[in-house]
Amino acid sequence: MAASKCSALMTFFLCISLISPALVQSAFQFKHHSNEELATILEEVHFRCPNITKVYALSENSVAGNPLLLIEFSGEPGYHELLEPEFKYIANMHGNEVLGRELLLKMADYLCEQYIAGNESIRSLIHSTRIHLMPSMNPDGWEMASAVGGDNYLVGRTNNNSVDLNRDFPDLDRLLYAEEDERSIRNNHLMDQIRHLDHPPQPETLAVMRMILEQPFVASANLHGGDLVANYPFDESRDKDGSDESPSPDDDTFRHLALSYASMHPRMSDPNQPSCDDTSSSGFGKQGGITNGAAWYSVEGGMQDFNYLSSNDFEITLELGCEKYPKAERLAQEWEDNKDALINLIWQSHIGVKGEVKDAITGRPLGNAVITTRNVTRLNETHARKDLVKHDVTSAQGGDYWRLLTPGEYEITASVRNYLPLTKRVLVTNPRHQQAFIMNFELHSATNQGQRTWEWDDDVPLDYVVEDLGEDFDKNVDEIPFNREGNWPQDMEEFDLGLKDNVGDYNHLKYKWFPSPNRR
């Protein structure tokens, strides 16, 4: 297996090293590019923009041995820069849904072209964001679909083992719903609870899982075809036998992400846009071009929800049109229809707040700090919200964190085991296409100060942990008095949420869940 993978990668990099200067300068063609042409385009972009790009392959090849290629855009390609959010697009997960594949190839060309041309907005985006583009997660399926002319609605959907990759991820939704029923305190990074999976993931799935768990992605989207809508979590219904709306704790933020794409697309949010399935006279446009995934239909083992529940990544799903395999002559117009929306969604990785969590004395960065959020937006002059967002994010190894939020007032708490937690208030405004507000935390050690720190193995009911904010808070009311002077009870600063050991740190347990699947 190792030899076959090495051979495939060596062949790929040997081929791209032989690209002629004439090809490097060739104009992008709107067509359906083969897997070999896909690799060539990525390398052509890299040769044109070597200082801001890097082409790389994931840890596994496809079942048929095709490398799973990405191109990265960044001011320091190959490295995570402190406080710089990471964003990814993944397309062609279903091999016969090909528009996203061609859009990402053109996007790579466009980002490089505009950077060279001096487009200040694009240059700012690249230097403030680490962008990963994966044109094809299922190159084998693409080959099968293309071999029959792209006219079959099902051929090529699965990988070369006949597995639907968007049903192949660990079903963390069901684990979360069980935790909710048991009123557990765990609400994020659920893979750390997994000891065994019920099936070995396909190599394409495994490779993407590893990428998700290794990189500190903040936001992302996977690109599909077959309808025209921006879909947001949860994809899996809480009712196993139905398709009821299943909002996530970050429903406001996910709706914003979906709308940020749909509203920039000329047809997706058009209320007069007809339905793709011929069962109704109108499509999703009447609801702004967005939908909760489970309200549409329930998906178990999908990539979108896996991102949100296994990492800090807020992912949505983009259905780009009724035609899964549009004719080549349609591609140029599809690019024009989607270009601004694709760029705008990347900018959304900068909404909310970001910052560093450090030791107040030594300045040492504190990775795996738990960032807890409470919405305290004022409702009127005398009352404010008190909504705990029951989904925490964690800081990266360098101590930097990102918390995507919609406009409003929030209490943000940073907590690390054996440190005193610290809560700060922030007003989020999200100015368009600007970096997030920076809010740093310097935490003091609690070791010698007699402070109680929660042991996460303790059987502590969720209500007690998240509501233990002093007598000024009443669990049974929806609104709490707001102090006109802008102050909250002092015991808010002393609330200790604690931190489960090694939350978000997967280096010590890499891929303990399963062996690497065999490849043909």
mmCIF file of N, CA and C in Angstrom, residues 52-54 56 70-75 84-89 107 111 122 124-134 217 342-343 346-347 349-350:
data_model
loop_
_atom_site.group_PDB
_atom_site.id
_atom_site.type_symbol
_atom_site.label_atom_id
_atom_site.label_comp_id
_atom_site.label_asym_id
_atom_site.label_seq_id
_atom_site.Cartn_x
_atom_site.Cartn_y
_atom_site.Cartn_z
ATOM 1 N N ILE A 52 2.511 32.656 -2.793
ATOM 2 C CA ILE A 52 1.256 32.647 -2.026
ATOM 3 C C ILE A 52 0.496 31.339 -2.171
ATOM 4 N N THR A 53 1.077 30.326 -2.819
ATOM 5 C CA THR A 53 0.360 29.069 -3.030
ATOM 6 C C THR A 53 1.224 27.869 -2.664
ATOM 7 N N LYS A 54 0.540 26.784 -2.401
ATOM 8 C CA LYS A 54 1.193 25.492 -2.200
ATOM 9 C C LYS A 54 0.218 24.415 -2.649
ATOM 10 N N TYR A 56 -0.704 20.455 -2.486
ATOM 11 C CA TYR A 56 -0.374 19.299 -1.640
ATOM 12 C C TYR A 56 -1.438 18.219 -1.785
ATOM 13 N N LEU A 70 -5.056 19.436 -3.190
ATOM 14 C CA LEU A 70 -5.539 20.748 -2.790
ATOM 15 C C LEU A 70 -4.523 21.789 -3.188
ATOM 16 N N ILE A 71 -4.995 23.022 -3.275
ATOM 17 C CA ILE A 71 -4.099 24.160 -3.403
ATOM 18 C C ILE A 71 -4.418 25.125 -2.275
ATOM 19 N N GLU A 72 -3.381 25.629 -1.672
ATOM 20 C CA GLU A 72 -3.519 26.559 -0.547
ATOM 21 C C GLU A 72 -3.087 27.954 -0.992
ATOM 22 N N PHE A 73 -3.848 28.956 -0.542
ATOM 23 C CA PHE A 73 -3.473 30.360 -0.738
ATOM 24 C C PHE A 73 -3.263 30.991 0.630
ATOM 25 N N SER A 74 -2.113 31.659 0.787
ATOM 26 C CA SER A 74 -1.799 32.287 2.068
ATOM 27 C C SER A 74 -0.577 33.174 1.900
ATOM 28 N N GLY A 75 -0.420 34.127 2.810
ATOM 29 C CA GLY A 75 0.797 34.924 2.798
ATOM 30 C C GLY A 75 2.020 34.106 3.151
ATOM 31 N N GLU A 84 -4.700 33.909 12.136
ATOM 32 C CA GLU A 84 -5.212 33.867 10.771
ATOM 33 C C GLU A 84 -6.185 32.702 10.626
ATOM 34 N N PRO A 85 -7.478 32.985 10.341
ATOM 35 C CA PRO A 85 -8.443 31.889 10.209
ATOM 36 C C PRO A 85 -8.155 31.045 8.978
ATOM 37 N N GLU A 86 -8.522 29.777 9.065
ATOM 38 C CA GLU A 86 -8.345 28.854 7.946
ATOM 39 C C GLU A 86 -9.718 28.474 7.396
ATOM 40 N N PHE A 87 -9.837 28.519 6.080
ATOM 41 C CA PHE A 87 -11.094 28.254 5.382
ATOM 42 C C PHE A 87 -10.843 27.196 4.315
ATOM 43 N N LYS A 88 -11.845 26.338 4.074
ATOM 44 C CA LYS A 88 -11.692 25.340 3.007
ATOM 45 C C LYS A 88 -12.975 25.189 2.197
ATOM 46 N N TYR A 89 -12.784 24.921 0.919
ATOM 47 C CA TYR A 89 -13.845 24.480 0.018
ATOM 48 C C TYR A 89 -13.498 23.068 -0.437
ATOM 49 N N MET A 107 -11.501 29.271 -9.502
ATOM 50 C CA MET A 107 -11.213 30.150 -8.372
ATOM 51 C C MET A 107 -9.719 30.201 -8.096
ATOM 52 N N LEU A 111 -7.867 33.763 -8.143
ATOM 53 C CA LEU A 111 -7.169 34.342 -6.994
ATOM 54 C C LEU A 111 -5.738 34.733 -7.363
ATOM 55 N N ILE A 122 -8.666 41.152 -2.935
ATOM 56 C CA ILE A 122 -8.174 39.783 -3.017
ATOM 57 C C ILE A 122 -6.835 39.650 -2.286
ATOM 58 N N SER A 124 -5.834 41.410 0.230
ATOM 59 C CA SER A 124 -6.138 41.461 1.660
ATOM 60 C C SER A 124 -6.702 40.136 2.144
ATOM 61 N N LEU A 125 -7.587 39.532 1.363
ATOM 62 C CA LEU A 125 -8.173 38.250 1.740
ATOM 63 C C LEU A 125 -7.102 37.173 1.862
ATOM 64 N N ILE A 126 -6.202 37.111 0.907
ATOM 65 C CA ILE A 126 -5.164 36.075 0.913
ATOM 66 C C ILE A 126 -4.185 36.285 2.069
ATOM 67 N N HIS A 127 -3.850 37.529 2.368
ATOM 68 C CA HIS A 127 -2.877 37.776 3.433
ATOM 69 C C HIS A 127 -3.497 37.716 4.828
ATOM 70 N N SER A 128 -4.809 37.625 4.904
ATOM 71 C CA SER A 128 -5.452 37.537 6.221
ATOM 72 C C SER A 128 -6.152 36.205 6.452
ATOM 73 N N THR A 129 -6.125 35.322 5.452
ATOM 74 C CA THR A 129 -6.855 34.053 5.526
ATOM 75 C C THR A 129 -6.021 32.952 4.896
ATOM 76 N N ARG A 130 -6.008 31.789 5.506
ATOM 77 C CA ARG A 130 -5.370 30.630 4.881
ATOM 78 C C ARG A 130 -6.479 29.831 4.196
ATOM 79 N N ILE A 131 -6.454 29.816 2.861
ATOM 80 C CA ILE A 131 -7.543 29.277 2.050
ATOM 81 C C ILE A 131 -7.104 27.957 1.431
ATOM 82 N N HIS A 132 -7.913 26.920 1.620
ATOM 83 C CA HIS A 132 -7.632 25.598 1.044
ATOM 84 C C HIS A 132 -8.741 25.247 0.050
ATOM 85 N N LEU A 133 -8.364 24.915 -1.180
ATOM 86 C CA LEU A 133 -9.314 24.536 -2.214
ATOM 87 C C LEU A 133 -9.068 23.090 -2.628
ATOM 88 N N MET A 134 -10.097 22.252 -2.508
ATOM 89 C CA MET A 134 -10.006 20.846 -2.909
ATOM 90 C C MET A 134 -11.024 20.603 -4.022
ATOM 91 N N PHE A 217 -9.429 24.714 11.140
ATOM 92 C CA PHE A 217 -10.380 25.369 10.249
ATOM 93 C C PHE A 217 -11.429 26.117 11.066
ATOM 94 N N LEU A 342 -18.729 32.980 -3.724
ATOM 95 C CA LEU A 342 -17.607 32.169 -3.234
ATOM 96 C C LEU A 342 -16.619 33.022 -2.445
ATOM 97 N N ILE A 343 -16.303 34.201 -2.956
ATOM 98 C CA ILE A 343 -15.369 35.094 -2.263
ATOM 99 C C ILE A 343 -15.993 35.603 -0.972
ATOM 100 N N ILE A 346 -15.823 33.173 1.991
ATOM 101 C CA ILE A 346 -14.504 33.086 2.625
ATOM 102 C C ILE A 346 -14.324 34.216 3.627
ATOM 103 N N TRP A 347 -14.801 35.412 3.281
ATOM 104 C CA TRP A 347 -14.680 36.546 4.198
ATOM 105 C C TRP A 347 -15.423 36.308 5.516
ATOM 106 N N SER A 349 -15.221 33.951 7.446
ATOM 107 C CA SER A 349 -14.354 33.356 8.473
ATOM 108 C C SER A 349 -13.780 34.430 9.385
ATOM 109 N N HIS A 350 -14.065 35.702 9.088
ATOM 110 C CA HIS A 350 -13.570 36.815 9.896
ATOM 111 C C HIS A 350 -14.659 37.468 10.745
#
